[in-house]
PDB file of C-alpha atoms in Angstrom:
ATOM      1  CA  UNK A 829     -30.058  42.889  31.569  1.00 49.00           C
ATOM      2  CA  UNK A 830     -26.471  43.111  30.099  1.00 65.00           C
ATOM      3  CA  UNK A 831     -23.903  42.220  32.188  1.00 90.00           C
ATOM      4  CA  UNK A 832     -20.949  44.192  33.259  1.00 94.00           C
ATOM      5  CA  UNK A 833     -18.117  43.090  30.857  1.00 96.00           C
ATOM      6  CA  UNK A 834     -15.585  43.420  33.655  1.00 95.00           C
ATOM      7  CA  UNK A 835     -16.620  40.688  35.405  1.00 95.00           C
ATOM      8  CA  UNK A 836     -17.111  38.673  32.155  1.00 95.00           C
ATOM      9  CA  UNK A 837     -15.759  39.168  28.833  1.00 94.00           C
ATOM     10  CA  UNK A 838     -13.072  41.433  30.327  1.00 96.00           C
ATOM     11  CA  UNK A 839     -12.645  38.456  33.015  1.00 95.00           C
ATOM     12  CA  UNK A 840      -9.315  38.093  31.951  1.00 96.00           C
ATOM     13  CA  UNK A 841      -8.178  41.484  32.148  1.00 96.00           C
ATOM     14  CA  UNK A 842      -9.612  42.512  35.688  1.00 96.00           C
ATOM     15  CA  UNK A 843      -6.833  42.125  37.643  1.00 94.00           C
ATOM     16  CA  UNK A 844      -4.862  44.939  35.021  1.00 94.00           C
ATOM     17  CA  UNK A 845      -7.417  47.266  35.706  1.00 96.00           C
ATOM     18  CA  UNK A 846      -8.674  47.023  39.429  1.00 93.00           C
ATOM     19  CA  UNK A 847      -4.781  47.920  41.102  1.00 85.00           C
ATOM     20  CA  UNK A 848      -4.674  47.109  44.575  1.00 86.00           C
ATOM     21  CA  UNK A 849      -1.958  46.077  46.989  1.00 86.00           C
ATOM     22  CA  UNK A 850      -3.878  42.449  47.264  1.00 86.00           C
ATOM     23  CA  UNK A 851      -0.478  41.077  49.734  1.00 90.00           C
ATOM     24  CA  UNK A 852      -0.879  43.858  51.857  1.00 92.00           C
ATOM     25  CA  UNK A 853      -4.612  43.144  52.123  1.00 93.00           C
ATOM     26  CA  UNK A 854      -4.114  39.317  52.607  1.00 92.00           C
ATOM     27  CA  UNK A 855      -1.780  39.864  55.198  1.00 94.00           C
ATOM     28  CA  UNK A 856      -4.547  41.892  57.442  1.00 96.00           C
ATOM     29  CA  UNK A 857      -7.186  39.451  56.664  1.00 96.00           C
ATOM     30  CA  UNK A 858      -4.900  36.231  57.832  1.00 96.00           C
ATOM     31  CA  UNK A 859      -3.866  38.650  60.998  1.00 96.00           C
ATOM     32  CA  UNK A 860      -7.492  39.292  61.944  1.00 96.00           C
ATOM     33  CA  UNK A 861      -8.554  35.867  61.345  1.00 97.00           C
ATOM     34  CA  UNK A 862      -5.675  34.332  63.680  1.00 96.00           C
ATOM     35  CA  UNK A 863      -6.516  37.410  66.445  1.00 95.00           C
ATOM     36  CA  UNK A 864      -9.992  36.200  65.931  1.00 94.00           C
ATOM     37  CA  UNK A 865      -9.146  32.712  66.426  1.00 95.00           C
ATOM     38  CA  UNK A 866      -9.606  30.970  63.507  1.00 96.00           C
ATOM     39  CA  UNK A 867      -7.768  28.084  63.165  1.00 95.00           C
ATOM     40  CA  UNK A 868      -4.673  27.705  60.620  1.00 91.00           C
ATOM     41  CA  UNK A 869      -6.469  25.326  58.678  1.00 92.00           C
ATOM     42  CA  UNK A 870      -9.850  27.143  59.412  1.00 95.00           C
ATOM     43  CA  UNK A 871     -12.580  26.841  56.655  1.00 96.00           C
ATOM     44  CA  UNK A 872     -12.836  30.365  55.143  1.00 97.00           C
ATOM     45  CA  UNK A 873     -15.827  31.389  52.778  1.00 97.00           C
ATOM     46  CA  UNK A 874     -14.665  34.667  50.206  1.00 97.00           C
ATOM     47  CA  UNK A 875     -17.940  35.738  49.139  1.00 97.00           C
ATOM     48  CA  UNK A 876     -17.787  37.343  45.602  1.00 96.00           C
ATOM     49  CA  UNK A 877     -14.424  35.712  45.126  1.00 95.00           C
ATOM     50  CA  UNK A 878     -13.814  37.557  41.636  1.00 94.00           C
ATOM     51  CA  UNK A 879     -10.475  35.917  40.074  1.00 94.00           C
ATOM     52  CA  UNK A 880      -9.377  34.649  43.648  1.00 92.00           C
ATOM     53  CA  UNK A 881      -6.749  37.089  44.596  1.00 91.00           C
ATOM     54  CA  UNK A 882      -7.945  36.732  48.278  1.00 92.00           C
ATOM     55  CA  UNK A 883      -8.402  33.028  47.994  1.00 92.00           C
ATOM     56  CA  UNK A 884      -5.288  31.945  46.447  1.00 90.00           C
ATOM     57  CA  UNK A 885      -3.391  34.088  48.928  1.00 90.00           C
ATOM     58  CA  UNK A 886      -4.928  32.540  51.803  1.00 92.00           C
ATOM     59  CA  UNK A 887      -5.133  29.283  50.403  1.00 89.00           C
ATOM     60  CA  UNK A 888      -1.097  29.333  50.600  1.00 87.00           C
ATOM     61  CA  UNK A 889      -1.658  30.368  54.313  1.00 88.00           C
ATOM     62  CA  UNK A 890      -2.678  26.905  54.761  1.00 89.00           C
ATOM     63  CA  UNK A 891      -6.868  27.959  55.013  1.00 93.00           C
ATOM     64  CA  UNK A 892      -9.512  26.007  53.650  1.00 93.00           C
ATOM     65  CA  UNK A 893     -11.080  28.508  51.195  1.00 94.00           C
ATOM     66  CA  UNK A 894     -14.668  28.341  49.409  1.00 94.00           C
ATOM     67  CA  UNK A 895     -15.020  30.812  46.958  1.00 95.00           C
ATOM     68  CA  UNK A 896     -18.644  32.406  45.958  1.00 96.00           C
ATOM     69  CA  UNK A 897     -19.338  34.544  42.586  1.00 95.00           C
ATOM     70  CA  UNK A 898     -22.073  35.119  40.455  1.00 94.00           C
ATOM     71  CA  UNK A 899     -19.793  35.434  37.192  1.00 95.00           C
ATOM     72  CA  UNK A 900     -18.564  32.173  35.672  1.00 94.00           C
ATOM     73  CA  UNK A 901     -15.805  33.758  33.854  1.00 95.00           C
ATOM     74  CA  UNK A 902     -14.088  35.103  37.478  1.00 95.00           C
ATOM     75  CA  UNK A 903     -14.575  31.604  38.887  1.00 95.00           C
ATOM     76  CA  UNK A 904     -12.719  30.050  35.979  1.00 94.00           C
ATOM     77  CA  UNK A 905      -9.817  32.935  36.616  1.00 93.00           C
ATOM     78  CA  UNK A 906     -10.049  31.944  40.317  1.00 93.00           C
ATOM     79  CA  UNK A 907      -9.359  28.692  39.562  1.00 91.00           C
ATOM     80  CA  UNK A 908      -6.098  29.072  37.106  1.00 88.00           C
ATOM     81  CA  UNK A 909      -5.033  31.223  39.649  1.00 85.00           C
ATOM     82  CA  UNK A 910      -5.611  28.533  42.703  1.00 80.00           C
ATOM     83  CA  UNK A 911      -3.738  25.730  40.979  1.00 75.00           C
ATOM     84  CA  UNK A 912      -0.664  25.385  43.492  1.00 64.00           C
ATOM     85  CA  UNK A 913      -2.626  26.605  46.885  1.00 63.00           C
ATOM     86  CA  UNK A 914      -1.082  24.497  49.613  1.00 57.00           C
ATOM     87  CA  UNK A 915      -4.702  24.454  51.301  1.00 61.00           C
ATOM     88  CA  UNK A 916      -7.961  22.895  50.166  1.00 85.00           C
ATOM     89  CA  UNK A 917      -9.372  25.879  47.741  1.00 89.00           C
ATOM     90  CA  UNK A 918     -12.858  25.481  45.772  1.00 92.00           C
ATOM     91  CA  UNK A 919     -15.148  27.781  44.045  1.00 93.00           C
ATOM     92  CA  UNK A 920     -19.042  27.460  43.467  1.00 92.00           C
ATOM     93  CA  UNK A 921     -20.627  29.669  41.421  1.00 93.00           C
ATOM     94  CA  UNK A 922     -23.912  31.658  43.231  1.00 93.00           C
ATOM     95  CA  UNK A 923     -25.508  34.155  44.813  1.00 95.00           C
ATOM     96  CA  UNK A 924     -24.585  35.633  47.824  1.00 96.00           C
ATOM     97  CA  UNK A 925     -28.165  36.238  48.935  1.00 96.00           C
ATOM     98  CA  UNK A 926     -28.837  33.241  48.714  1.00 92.00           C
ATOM     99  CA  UNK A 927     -25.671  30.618  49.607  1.00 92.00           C
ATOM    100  CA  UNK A 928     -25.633  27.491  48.349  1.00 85.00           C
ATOM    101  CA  UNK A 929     -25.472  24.942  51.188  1.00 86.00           C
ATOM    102  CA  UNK A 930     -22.250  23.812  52.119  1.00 87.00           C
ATOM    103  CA  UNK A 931     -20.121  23.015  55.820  1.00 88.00           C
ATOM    104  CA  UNK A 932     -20.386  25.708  58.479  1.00 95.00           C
ATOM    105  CA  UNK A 933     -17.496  28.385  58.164  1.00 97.00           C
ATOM    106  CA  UNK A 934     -15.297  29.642  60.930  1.00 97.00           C
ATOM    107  CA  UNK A 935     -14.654  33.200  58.550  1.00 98.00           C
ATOM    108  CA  UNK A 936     -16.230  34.706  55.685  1.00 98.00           C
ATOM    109  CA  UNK A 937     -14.396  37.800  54.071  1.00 98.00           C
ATOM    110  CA  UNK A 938     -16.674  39.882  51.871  1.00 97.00           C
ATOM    111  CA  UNK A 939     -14.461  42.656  49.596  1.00 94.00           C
ATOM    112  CA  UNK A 940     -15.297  45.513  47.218  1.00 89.00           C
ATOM    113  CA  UNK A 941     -18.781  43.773  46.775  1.00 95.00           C
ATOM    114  CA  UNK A 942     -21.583  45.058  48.911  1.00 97.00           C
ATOM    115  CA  UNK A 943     -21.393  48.262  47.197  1.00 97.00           C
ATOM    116  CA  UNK A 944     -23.033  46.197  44.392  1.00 96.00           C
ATOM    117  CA  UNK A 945     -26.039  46.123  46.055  1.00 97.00           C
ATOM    118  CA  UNK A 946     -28.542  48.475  45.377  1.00 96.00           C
ATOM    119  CA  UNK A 947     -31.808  47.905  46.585  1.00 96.00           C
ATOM    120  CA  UNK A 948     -32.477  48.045  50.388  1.00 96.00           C
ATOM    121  CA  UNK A 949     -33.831  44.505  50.067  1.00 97.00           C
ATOM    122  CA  UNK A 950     -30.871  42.868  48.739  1.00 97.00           C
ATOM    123  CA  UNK A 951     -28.359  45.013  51.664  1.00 97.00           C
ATOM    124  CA  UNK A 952     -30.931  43.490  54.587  1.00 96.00           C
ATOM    125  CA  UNK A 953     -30.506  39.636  53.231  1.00 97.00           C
ATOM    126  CA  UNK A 954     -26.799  39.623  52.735  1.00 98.00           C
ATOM    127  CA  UNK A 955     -25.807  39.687  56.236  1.00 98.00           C
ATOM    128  CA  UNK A 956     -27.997  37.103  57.567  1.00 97.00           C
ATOM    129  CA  UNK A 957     -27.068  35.063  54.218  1.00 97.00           C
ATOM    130  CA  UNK A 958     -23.300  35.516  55.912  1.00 97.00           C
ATOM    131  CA  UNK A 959     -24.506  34.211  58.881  1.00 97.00           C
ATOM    132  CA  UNK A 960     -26.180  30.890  57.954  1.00 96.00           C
ATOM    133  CA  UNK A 961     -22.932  29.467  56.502  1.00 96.00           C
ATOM    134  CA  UNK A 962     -20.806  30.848  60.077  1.00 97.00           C
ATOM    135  CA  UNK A 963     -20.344  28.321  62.768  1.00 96.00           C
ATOM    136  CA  UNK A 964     -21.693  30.330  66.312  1.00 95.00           C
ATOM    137  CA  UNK A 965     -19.266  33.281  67.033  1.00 95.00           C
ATOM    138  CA  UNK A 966     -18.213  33.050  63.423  1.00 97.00           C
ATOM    139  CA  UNK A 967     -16.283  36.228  62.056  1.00 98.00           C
ATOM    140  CA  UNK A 968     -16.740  38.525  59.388  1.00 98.00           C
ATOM    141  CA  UNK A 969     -14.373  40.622  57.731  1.00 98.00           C
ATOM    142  CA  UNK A 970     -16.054  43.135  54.969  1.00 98.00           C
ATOM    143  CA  UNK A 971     -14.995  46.277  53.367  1.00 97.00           C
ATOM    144  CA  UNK A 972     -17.588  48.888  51.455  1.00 98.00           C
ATOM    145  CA  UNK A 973     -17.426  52.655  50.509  1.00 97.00           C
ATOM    146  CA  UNK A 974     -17.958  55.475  52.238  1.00 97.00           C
ATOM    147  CA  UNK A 975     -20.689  58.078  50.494  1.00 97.00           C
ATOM    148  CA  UNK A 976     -19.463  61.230  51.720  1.00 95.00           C
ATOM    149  CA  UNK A 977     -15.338  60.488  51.204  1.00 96.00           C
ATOM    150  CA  UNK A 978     -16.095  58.539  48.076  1.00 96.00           C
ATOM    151  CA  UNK A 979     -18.368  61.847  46.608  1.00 96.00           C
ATOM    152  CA  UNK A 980     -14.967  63.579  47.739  1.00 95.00           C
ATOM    153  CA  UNK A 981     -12.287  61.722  46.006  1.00 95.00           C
ATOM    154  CA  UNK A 982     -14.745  60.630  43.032  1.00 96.00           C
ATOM    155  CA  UNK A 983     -15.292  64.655  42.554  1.00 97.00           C
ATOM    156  CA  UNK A 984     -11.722  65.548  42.489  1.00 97.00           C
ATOM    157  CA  UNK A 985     -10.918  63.118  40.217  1.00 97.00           C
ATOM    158  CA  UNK A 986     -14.270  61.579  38.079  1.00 98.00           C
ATOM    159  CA  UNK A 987     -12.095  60.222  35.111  1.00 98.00           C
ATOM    160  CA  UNK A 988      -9.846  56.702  34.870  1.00 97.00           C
ATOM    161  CA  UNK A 989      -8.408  55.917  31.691  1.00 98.00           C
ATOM    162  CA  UNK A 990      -5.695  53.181  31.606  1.00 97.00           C
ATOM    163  CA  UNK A 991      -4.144  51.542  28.608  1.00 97.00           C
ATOM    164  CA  UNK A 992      -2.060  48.165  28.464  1.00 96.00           C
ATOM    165  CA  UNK A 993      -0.495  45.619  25.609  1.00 97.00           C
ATOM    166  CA  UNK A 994      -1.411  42.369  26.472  1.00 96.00           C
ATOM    167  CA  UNK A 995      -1.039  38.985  24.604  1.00 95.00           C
ATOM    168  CA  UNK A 996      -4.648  39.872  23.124  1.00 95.00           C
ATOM    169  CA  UNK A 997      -3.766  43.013  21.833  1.00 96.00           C
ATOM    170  CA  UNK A 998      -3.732  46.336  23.247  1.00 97.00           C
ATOM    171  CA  UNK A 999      -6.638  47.464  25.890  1.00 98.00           C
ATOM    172  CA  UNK A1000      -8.011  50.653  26.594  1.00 97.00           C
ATOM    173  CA  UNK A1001      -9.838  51.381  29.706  1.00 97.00           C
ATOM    174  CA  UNK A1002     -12.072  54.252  30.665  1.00 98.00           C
ATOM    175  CA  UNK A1003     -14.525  55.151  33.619  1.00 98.00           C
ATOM    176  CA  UNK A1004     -16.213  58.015  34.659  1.00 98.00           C
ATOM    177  CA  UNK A1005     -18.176  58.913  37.611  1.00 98.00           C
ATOM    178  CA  UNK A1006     -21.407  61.102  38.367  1.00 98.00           C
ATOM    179  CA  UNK A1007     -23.344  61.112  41.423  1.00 98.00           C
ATOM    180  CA  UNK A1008     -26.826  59.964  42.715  1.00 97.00           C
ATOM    181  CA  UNK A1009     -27.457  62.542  45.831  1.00 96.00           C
ATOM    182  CA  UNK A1010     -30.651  60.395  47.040  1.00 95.00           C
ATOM    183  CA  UNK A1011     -29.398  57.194  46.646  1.00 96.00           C
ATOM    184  CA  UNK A1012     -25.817  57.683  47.381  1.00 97.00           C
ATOM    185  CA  UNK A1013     -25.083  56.303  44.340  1.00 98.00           C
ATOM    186  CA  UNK A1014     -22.036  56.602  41.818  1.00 98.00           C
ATOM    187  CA  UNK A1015     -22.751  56.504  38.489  1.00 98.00           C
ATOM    188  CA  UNK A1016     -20.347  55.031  36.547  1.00 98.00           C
ATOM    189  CA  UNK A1017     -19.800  54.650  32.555  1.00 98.00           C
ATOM    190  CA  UNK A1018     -16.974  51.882  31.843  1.00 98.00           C
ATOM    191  CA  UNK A1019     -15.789  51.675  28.217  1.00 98.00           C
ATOM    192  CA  UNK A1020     -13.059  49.728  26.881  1.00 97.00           C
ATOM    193  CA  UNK A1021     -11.536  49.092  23.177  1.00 97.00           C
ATOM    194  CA  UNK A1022      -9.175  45.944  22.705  1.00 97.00           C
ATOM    195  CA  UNK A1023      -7.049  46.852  19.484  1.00 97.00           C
ATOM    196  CA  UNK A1024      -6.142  43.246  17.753  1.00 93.00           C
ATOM    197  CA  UNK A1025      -4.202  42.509  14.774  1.00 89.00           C
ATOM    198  CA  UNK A1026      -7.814  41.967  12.718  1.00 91.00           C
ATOM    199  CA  UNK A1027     -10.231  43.960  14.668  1.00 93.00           C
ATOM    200  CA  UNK A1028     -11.428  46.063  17.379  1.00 96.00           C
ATOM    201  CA  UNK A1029     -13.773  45.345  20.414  1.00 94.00           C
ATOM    202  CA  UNK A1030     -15.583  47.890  21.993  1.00 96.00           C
ATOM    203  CA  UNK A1031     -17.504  47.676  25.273  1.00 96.00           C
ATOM    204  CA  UNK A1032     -19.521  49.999  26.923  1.00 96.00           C
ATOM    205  CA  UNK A1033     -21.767  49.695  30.554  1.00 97.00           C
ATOM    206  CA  UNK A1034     -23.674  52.177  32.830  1.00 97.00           C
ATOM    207  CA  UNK A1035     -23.865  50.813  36.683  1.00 96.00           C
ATOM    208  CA  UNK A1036     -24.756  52.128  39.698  1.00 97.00           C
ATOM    209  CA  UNK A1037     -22.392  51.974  43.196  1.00 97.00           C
ATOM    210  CA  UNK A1038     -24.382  52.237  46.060  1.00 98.00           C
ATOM    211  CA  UNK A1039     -22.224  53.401  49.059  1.00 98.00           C
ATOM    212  CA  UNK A1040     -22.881  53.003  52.464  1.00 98.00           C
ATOM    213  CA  UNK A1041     -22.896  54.910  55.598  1.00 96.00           C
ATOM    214  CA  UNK A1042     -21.567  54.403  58.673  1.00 95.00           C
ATOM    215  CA  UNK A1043     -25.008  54.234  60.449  1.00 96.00           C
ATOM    216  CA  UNK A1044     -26.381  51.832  57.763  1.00 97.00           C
ATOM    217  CA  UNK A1045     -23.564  49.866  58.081  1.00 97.00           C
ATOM    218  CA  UNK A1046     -23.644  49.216  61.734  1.00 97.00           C
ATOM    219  CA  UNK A1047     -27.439  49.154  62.247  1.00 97.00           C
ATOM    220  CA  UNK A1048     -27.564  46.544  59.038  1.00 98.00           C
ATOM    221  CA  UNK A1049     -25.065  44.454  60.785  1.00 98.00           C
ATOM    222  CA  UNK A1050     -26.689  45.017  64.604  1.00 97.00           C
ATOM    223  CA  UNK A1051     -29.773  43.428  62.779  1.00 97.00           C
ATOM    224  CA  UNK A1052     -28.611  40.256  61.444  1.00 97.00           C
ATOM    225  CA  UNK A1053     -26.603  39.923  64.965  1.00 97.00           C
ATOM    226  CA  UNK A1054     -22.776  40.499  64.090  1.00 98.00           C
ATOM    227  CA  UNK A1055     -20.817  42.705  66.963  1.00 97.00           C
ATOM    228  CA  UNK A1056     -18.471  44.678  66.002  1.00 96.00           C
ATOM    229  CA  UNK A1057     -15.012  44.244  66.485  1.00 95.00           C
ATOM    230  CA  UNK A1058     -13.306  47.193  64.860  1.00 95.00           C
ATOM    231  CA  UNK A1059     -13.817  49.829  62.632  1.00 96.00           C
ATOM    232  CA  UNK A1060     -11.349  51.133  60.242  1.00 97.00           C
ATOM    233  CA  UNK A1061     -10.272  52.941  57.410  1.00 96.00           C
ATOM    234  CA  UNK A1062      -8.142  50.424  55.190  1.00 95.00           C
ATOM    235  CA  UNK A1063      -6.582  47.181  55.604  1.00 95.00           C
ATOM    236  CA  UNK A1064      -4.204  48.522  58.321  1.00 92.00           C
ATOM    237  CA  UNK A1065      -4.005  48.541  61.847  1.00 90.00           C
ATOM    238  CA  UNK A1066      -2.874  52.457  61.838  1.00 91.00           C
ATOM    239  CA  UNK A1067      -5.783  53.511  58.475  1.00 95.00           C
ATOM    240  CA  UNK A1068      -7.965  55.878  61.056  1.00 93.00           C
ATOM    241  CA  UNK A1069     -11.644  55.626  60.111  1.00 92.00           C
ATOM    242  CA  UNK A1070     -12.417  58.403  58.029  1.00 88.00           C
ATOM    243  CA  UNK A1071      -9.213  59.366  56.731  1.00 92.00           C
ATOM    244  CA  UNK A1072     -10.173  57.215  53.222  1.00 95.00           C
ATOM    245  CA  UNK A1073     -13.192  56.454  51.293  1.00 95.00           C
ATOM    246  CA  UNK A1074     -13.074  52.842  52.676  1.00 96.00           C
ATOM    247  CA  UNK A1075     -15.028  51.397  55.751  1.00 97.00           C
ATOM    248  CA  UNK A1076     -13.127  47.963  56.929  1.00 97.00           C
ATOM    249  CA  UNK A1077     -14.573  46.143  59.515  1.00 97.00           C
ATOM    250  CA  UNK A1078     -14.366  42.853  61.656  1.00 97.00           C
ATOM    251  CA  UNK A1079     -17.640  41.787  62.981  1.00 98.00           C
ATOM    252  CA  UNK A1080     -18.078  38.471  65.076  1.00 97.00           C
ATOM    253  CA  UNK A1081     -21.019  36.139  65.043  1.00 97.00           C
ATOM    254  CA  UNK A1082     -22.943  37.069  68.215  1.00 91.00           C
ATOM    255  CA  UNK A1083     -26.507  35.084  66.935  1.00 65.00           C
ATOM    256  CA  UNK A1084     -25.413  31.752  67.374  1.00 51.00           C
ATOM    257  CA  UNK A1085     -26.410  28.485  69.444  1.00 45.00           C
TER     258      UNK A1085
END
């Protein structure tokens, strides 16, 4: 199977084309983790670490941050990017179904990846694959999309087309977005040109987002025995549930010796 150039050849460019407020994000995670109890220097796993936005952010909070990713190419980001972390800040490069061993965590964070998990199979392993790298009463912090809000926004607006100039020449970016009804399931088209000086590279890549609901979500996580802490609709204390196409949540550990 072809891999999605985003999280490879287009590596570099990822953090162009994926906008998010990443310090406003950080700054909930390292909240809930202190509320939570995790200690300053805590040992924090980020699985599916892309190009260690999370990890470097934390990692200047003084954490102890393992990233996890399946894509060489956002590991090697990650690490450029993690060069002057005041905390101990590593990345392995694996599967999140199936963790490589490594010393108990007091956290793991989980964002924008589950969604990449399509088959019922894979959704049912990933939370008990979170919970045998947490110490007992461990925490998890996770964000995935909602089906019905994400149908709604991804209907009113099924088209993304960015362009930037960059040191490698100038990128175009396009996705667009149909709809699986069964599956809850976006259907997304990415295609990009980078315009050099001698040539121009062309990309194209069909994938599938699964989204989640909020009874999958909760019975998924009741089953690999994470509690619930709170439910919400962004990375803010005053996001109400349901008022995006996000579910963010803060589970704790409840399986544990």
């Amino acid at each position: 199977m072809a891999k999605r150039p985003l999280y490879n050849e287009l590596a570099w460019a990822y953090d162009l084309i994926v906008e998010k407020p990443s310090e406003v994000w950080a700054g909930f995670i390292d909240r809930a983790l202190r509320e939570a109890g995790v200690p300053a220097d805590g040992r924090v796993l980020d699985a599916g670490c892309g190009t260690g936005e999370y990890a470097s952010r934390l990692g200047r909070q003084g954490y102890n941050i393992c990233g996890v990713d399946l894509s060489r190419e956002m590991i090697a980001q990650a690490k450029a990017k993690c060069e002057m972390c005041e905390g101990a800040v590593e990345f392995v490069e694996g599967n999140l179904l199936d963790l490589p061993k490594m010393v108990l965590c007091d956290a793991v964070i989980c964002r924008g990846v589950l969604n990449d998990l399509t088959l019922d199979s894979d959704r049912q392993r990933v939370f008990p694959s979170f919970a045998s790298v947490l110490k007992p009463n461990g925490v998890l912090i996770l964000d995935v999309r909602d089906w019905e809000a994400s149908v709604r926004r991804k209907a009113a607006k099924p088209i993304i087309e960015k362009r930037f100039v960059t040191d490698r020449g100038e990128l175009f970016w396009r996705s667009r977005t149909g709809f699986d009804e069964r599956r809850h399931g976006l259907l997304i088209r990415e295609t990009s040109e980078l315009v050099t000086s001698n040539d121009t590279l062309r990309t194209s890549y069909d994938l599938v987002m699964r989204c989640w609901t909020m009874g999958e979500l909760t019975h998924t996580l009741s089953a690999a025995k994470f509690s619930i802490v709170r439910l919400l609709g962004g990375y803010g204390r005053d996001i109400v549930l349901g008022t995006t196409d996000r579910i963010v949540a803060v589970a704790r550990l409840t399986g544990g010796d």
